[in-house]
Short mmCIF file of C-alpha atoms in Angstrom, two decimals:
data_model
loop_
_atom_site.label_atom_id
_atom_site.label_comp_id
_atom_site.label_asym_id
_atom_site.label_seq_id
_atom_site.Cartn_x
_atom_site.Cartn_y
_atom_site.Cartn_z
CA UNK C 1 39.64 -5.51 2.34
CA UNK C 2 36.24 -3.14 3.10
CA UNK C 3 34.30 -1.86 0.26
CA UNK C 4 32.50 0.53 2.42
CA UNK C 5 32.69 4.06 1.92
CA UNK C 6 30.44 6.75 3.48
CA UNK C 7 26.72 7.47 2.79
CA UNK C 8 25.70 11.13 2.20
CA UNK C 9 23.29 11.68 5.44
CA UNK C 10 20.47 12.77 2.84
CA UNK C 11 20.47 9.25 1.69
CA UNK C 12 21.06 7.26 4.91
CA UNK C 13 17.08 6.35 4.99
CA UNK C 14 17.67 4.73 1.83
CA UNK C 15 19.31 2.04 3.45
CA UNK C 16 16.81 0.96 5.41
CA UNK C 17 13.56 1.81 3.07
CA UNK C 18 12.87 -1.71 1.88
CA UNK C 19 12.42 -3.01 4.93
CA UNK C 20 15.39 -5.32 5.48
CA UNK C 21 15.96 -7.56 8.89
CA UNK C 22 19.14 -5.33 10.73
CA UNK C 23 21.09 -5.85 13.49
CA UNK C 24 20.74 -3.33 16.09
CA UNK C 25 24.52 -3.29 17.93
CA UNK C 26 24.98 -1.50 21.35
CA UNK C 27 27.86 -0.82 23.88
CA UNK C 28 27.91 1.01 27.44
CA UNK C 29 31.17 0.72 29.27
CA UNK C 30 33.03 -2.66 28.77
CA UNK C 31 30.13 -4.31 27.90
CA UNK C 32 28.28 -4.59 24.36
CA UNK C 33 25.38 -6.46 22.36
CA UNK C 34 24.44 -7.56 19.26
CA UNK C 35 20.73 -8.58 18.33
CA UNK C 36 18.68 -9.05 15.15
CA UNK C 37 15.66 -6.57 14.58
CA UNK C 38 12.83 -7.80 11.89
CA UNK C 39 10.75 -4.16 12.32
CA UNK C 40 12.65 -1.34 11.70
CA UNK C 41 12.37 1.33 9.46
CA UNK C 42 12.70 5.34 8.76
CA UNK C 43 10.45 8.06 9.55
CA UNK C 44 12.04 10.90 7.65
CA UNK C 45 14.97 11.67 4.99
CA UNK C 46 15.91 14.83 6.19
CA UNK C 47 17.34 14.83 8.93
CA UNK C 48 17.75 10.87 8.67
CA UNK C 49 15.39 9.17 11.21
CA UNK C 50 14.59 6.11 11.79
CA UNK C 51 12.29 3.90 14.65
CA UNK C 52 12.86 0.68 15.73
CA UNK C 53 11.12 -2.04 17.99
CA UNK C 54 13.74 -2.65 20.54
CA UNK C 55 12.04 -5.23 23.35
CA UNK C 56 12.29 -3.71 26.61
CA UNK C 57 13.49 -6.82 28.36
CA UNK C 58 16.31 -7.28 25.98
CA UNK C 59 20.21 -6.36 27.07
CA UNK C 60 20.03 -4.44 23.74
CA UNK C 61 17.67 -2.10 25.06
CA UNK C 62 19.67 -2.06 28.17
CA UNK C 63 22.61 -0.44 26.58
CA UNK C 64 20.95 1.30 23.88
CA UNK C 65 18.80 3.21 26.84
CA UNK C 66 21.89 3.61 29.08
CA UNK C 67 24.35 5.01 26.27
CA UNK C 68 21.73 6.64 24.51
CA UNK C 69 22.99 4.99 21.01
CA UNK C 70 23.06 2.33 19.04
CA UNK C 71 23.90 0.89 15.79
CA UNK C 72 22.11 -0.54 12.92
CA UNK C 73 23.93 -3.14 10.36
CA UNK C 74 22.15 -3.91 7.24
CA UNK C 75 23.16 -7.95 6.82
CA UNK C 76 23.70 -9.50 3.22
CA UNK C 77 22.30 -13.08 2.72
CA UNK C 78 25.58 -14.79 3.25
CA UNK C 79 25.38 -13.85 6.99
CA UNK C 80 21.84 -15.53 7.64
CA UNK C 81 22.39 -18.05 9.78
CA UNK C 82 24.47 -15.43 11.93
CA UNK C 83 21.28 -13.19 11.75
CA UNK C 84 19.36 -15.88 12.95
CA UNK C 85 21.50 -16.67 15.66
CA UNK C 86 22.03 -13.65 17.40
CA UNK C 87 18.27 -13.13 17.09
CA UNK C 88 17.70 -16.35 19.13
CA UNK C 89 20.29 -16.03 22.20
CA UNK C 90 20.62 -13.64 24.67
CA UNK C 91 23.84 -11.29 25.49
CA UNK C 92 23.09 -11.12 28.91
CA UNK C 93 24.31 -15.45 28.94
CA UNK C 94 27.74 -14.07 27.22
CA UNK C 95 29.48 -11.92 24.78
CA UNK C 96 27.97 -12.62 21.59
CA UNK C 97 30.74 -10.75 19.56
CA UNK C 98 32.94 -13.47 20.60
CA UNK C 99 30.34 -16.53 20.86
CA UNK C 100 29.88 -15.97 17.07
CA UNK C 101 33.30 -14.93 16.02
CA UNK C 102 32.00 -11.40 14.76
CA UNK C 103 34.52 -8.79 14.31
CA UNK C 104 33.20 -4.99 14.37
CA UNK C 105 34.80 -2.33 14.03
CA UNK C 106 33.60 1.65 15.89
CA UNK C 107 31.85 4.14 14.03
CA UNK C 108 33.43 7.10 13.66
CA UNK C 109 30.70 9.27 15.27
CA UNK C 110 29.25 7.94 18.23
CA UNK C 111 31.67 4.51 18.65
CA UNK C 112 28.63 1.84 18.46
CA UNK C 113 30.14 -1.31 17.19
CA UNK C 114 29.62 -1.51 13.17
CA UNK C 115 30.14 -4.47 11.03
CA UNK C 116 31.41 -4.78 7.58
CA UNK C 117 32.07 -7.75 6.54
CA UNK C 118 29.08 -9.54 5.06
CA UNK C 119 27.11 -6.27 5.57
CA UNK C 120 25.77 -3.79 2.86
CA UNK C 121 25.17 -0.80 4.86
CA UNK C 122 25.62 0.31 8.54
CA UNK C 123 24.28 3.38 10.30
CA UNK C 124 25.06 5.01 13.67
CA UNK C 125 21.84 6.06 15.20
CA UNK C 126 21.28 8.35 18.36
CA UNK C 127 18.34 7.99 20.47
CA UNK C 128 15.74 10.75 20.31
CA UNK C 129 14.09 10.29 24.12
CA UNK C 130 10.51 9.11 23.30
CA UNK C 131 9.25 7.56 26.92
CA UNK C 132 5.44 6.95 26.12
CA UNK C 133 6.59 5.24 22.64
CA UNK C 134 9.58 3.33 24.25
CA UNK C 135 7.42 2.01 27.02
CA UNK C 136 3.88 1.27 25.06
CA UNK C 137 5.13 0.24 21.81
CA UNK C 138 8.61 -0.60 22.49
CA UNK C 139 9.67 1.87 19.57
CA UNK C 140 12.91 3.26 19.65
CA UNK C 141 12.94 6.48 17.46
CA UNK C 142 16.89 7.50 16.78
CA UNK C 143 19.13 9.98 14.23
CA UNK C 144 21.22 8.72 12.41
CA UNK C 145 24.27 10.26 12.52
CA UNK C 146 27.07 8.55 10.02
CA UNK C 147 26.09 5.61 7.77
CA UNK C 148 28.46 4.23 4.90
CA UNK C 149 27.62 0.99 2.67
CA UNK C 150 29.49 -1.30 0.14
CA UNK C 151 29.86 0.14 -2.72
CA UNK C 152 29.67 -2.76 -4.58
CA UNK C 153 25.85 -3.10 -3.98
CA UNK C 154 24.90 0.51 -2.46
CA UNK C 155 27.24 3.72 -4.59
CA UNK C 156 26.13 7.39 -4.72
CA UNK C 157 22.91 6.80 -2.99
CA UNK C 158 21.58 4.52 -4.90
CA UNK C 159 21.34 0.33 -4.97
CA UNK C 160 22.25 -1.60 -7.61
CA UNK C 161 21.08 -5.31 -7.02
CA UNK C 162 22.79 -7.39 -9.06
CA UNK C 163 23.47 -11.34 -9.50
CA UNK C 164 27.81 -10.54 -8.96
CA UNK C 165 26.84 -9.17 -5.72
CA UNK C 166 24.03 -12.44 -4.70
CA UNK C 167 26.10 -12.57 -0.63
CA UNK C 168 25.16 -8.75 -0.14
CA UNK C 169 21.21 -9.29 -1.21
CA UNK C 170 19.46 -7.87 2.08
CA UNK C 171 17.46 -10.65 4.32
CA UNK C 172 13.90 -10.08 5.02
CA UNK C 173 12.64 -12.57 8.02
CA UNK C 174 9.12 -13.56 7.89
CA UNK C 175 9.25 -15.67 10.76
CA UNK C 176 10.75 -19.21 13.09
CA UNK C 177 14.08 -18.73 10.77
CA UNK C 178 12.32 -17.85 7.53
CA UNK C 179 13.76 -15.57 5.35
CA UNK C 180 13.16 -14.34 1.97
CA UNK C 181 16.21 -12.45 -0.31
CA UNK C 182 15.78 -9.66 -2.07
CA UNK C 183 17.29 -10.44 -4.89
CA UNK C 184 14.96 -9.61 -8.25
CA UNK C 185 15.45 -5.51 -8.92
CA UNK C 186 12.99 -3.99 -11.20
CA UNK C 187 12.13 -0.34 -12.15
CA UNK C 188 8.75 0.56 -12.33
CA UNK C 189 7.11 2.17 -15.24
CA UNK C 190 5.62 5.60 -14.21
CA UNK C 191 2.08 6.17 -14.38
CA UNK C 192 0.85 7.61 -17.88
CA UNK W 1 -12.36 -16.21 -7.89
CA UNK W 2 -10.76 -15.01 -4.85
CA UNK W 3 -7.98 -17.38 -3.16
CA UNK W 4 -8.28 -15.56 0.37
CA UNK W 5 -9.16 -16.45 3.57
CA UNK W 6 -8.95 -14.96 7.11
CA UNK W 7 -5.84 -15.20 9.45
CA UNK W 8 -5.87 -15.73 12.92
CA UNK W 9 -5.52 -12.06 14.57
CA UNK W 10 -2.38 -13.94 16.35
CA UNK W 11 -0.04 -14.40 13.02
CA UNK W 12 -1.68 -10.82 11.24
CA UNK W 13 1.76 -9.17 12.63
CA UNK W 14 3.33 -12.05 10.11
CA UNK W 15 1.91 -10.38 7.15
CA UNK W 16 4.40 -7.42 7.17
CA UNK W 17 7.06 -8.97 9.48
CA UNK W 18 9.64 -9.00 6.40
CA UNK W 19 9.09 -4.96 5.33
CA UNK W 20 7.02 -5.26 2.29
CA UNK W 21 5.82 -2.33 0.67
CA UNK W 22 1.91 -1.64 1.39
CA UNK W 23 -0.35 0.09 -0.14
CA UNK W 24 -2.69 2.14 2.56
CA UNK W 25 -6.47 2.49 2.15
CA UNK W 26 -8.54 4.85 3.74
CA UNK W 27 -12.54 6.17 3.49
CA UNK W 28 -14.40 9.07 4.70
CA UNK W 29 -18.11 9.68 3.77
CA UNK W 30 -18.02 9.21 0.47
CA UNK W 31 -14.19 10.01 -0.28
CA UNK W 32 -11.75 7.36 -0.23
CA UNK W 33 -8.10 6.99 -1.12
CA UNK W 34 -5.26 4.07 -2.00
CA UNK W 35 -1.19 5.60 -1.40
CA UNK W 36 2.23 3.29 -1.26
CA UNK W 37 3.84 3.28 1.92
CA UNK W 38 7.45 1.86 1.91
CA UNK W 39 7.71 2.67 5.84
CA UNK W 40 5.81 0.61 8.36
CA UNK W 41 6.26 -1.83 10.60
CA UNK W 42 4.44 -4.69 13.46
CA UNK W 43 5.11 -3.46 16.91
CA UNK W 44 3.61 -5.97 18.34
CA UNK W 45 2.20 -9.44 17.71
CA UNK W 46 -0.14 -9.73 20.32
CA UNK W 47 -2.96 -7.82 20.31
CA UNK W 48 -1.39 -7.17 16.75
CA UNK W 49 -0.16 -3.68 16.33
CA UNK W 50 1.40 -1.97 13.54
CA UNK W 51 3.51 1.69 12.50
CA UNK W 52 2.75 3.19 9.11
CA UNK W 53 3.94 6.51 8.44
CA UNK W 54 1.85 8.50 6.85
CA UNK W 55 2.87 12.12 5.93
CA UNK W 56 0.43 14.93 7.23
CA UNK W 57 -0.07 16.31 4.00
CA UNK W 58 -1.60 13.49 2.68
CA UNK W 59 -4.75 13.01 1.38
CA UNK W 60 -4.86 9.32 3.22
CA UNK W 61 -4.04 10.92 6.47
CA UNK W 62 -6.84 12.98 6.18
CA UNK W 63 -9.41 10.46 5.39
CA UNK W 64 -7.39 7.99 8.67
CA UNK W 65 -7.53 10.78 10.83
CA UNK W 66 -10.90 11.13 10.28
CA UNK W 67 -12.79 8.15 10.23
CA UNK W 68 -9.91 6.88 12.68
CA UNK W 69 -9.23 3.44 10.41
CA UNK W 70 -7.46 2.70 7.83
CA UNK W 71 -6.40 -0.89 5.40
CA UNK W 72 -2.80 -1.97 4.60
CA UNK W 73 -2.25 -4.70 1.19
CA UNK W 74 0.31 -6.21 0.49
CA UNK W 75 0.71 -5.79 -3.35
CA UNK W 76 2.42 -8.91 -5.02
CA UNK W 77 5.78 -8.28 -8.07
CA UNK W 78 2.46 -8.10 -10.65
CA UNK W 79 0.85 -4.96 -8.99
CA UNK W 80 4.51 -3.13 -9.13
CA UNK W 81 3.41 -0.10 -11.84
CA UNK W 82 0.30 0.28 -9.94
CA UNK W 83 1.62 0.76 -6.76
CA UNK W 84 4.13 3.10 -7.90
CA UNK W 85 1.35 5.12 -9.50
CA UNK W 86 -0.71 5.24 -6.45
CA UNK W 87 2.42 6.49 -4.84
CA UNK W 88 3.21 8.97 -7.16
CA UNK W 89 -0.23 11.03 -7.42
CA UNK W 90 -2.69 12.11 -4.99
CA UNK W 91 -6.16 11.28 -4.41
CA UNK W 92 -7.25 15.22 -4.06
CA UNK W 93 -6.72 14.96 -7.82
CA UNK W 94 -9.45 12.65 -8.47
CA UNK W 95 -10.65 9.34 -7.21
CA UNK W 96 -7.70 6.92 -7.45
CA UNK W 97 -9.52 3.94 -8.01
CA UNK W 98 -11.44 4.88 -10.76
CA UNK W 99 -8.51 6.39 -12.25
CA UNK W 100 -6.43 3.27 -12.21
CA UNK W 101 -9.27 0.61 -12.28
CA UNK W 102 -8.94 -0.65 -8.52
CA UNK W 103 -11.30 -2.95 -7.37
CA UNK W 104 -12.11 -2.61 -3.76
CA UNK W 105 -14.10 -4.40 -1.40
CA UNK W 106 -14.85 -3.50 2.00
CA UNK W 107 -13.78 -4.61 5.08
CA UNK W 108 -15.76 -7.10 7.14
CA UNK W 109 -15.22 -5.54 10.50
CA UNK W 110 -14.45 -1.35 9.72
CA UNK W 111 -15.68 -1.39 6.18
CA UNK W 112 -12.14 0.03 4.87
CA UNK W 113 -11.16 -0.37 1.26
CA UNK W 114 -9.58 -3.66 0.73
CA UNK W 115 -8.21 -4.82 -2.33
CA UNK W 116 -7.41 -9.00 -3.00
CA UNK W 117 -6.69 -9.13 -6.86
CA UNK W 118 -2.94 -9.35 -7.14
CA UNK W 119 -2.50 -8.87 -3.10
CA UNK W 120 -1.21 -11.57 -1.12
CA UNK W 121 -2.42 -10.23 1.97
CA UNK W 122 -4.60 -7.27 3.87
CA UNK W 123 -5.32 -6.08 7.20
CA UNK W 124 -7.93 -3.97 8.54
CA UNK W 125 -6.73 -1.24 11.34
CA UNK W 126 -8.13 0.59 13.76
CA UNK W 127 -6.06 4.38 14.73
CA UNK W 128 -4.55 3.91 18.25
CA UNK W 129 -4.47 7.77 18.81
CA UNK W 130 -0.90 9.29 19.36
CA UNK W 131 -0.92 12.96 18.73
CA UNK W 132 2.82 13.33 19.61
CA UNK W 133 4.29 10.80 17.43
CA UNK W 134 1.89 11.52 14.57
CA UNK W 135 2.90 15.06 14.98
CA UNK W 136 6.61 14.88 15.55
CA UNK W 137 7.45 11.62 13.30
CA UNK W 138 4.03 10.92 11.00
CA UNK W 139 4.02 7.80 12.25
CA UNK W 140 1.01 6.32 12.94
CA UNK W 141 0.15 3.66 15.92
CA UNK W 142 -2.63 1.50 15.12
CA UNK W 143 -4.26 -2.37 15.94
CA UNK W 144 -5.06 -4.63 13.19
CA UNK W 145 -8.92 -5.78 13.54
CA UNK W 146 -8.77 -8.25 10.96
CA UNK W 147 -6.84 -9.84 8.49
CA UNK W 148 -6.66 -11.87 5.27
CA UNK W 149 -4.51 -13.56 2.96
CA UNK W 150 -3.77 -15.38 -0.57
CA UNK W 151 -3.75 -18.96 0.37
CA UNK W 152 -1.69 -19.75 -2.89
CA UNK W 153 1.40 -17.70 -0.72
CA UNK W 154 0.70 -17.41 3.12
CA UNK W 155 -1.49 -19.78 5.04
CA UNK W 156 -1.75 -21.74 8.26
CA UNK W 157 0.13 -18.58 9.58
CA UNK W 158 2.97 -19.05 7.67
CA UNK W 159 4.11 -17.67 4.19
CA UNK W 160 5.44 -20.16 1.48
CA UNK W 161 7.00 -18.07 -1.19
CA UNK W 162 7.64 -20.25 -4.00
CA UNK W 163 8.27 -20.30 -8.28
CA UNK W 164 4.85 -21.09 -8.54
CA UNK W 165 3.35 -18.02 -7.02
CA UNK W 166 6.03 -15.96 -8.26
CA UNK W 167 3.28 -13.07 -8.43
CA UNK W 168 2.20 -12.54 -5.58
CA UNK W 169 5.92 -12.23 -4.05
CA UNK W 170 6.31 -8.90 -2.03
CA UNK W 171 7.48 -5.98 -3.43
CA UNK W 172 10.37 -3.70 -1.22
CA UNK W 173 10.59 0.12 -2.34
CA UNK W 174 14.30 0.73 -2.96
CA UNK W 175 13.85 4.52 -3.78
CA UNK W 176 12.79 6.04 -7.37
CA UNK W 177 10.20 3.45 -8.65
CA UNK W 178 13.08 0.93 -8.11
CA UNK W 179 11.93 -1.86 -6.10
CA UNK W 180 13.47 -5.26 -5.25
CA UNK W 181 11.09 -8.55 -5.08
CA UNK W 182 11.51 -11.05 -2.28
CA UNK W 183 11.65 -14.32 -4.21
CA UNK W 184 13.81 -16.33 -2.90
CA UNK W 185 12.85 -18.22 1.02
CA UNK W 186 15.68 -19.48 3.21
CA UNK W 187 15.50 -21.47 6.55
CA UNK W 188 18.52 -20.42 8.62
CA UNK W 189 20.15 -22.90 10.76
CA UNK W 190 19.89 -22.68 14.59
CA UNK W 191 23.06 -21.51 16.06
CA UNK W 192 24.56 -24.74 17.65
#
């Protein structure tokens, strides 16, 4: 059973605005692609944009560039080692949907494969044609245009990191398999 | 007694892999300024390049855009309140650092503001000029010059987040003065 339910647009940056590792899913025709993306993150609220370093000699950027969309899936800690893995092979040697046993589902928007279970957030993004910054930085700037999240970690724009919901607790890769999990949630005092 | 010591230009990319929040720096004659910046990211590891965005009506972007450099610290869990304070004022109000007691050094290489009590990490950066995506996205290309870091939490190249430096663990801006610490490091297990 899915706990996701959609994200109001106005809060879609949200989702991505503490800098979690993602997984940036594509598809163009029959084929598709999943790969792991440590630097990410959002450029405005309103309308929801994001950028994100896509490697021009990936497959991802392949079909992201050919389709002109792409997904981004917002992992919880239980799927590390997947994260890892998808980050360290290549589509282009075989499906990876099917090397890995990952089921996704289509977004309702723009039909980029989305992923639920294990996730805390997905968002459908749309490429916003940027040549010089796709070719000299590798930077992928996109709208997002439909995002939802579990609501048993992410409800009425807002987090709520808890210890019940420890498997949802976003990864943050520092490097070679490395990960730290956001896990501690404190509110800051404002300033006097 | 400072714990820092320089990293190798080739791992400064490291230093913000995992989406910490930063806290930018910027100079100008004799102005300066100190803002949070929940959204920035390496784009590149070698020559190390990073993407801060930096709103337009900032103060800080004033000061970047005119001396064309700029610092980025990594505040650790203790420097939470401040960091929300620096994010939650501006600097044409009055000299940030005096205001909030911020010690500053300068730079070795560009002579930008650099702070090391209760950071685990900075990096020097010099403005890679991109009028377009500075105009359309505030997002700011630049090249990290130099670097340093906390030995007690990253060294060698590699971070080591652990109880014992419980600290200087990075801080992630979840929205609202909320933020979420990164305390607990994982090694993920090669896909077989």
């Amino acid at each position: 059973m899915s706990h996701f339910l959609p994200v109001d647009l106005a809060h879609a940056s949200r989702l991505i605005n503490h800098g979690p590792t993602v997984l940036v899913t594509s598809a163009h025709g029959e084929r598709r692609n999943i790969m792991a993306a440590a630097w990410s993150m959002p450029v405005e609220f309103t309308p929801p944009r994001v950028a994100v370093v896509i490697d021009k000699q990936t497959f991802t950027r392949e079909l992201a560039s050919a389709s002109g969309v792409f997904g981004l899936c917002v992992p919880g800690a239980a799927l590390m080692d997947l994260t890892y893995a998808v980050g360290s092979v290549s589509g282009r040697d075989g499906d990876k949907f099917a090397r890995f046993g990952i089921e996704a589902a289509r977004g309702p928007v723009l039909g980029v494969p989305v992923l639920e279970a294990g996730c805390a957030a997905w968002l459908e993004c749309r490429l916003i044609p940027e040549r010089h910054a796709e070719d000299a930085y590798d930077t992928c700037f996109a709208e997002v245009v439909s995002a939802a999240a579990d609501t048993r970690i992410f409800a009425n724009g807002h987090w709520s990191v808890r210890e019940d919901n420890a498997t949802l607790h976003t990864l943050h890769h520092l490097g070679a398999g490395n990960f730290v999990v956001a896990g501690s949630m404190r509110q800051a005092h404002a300033p006097a």
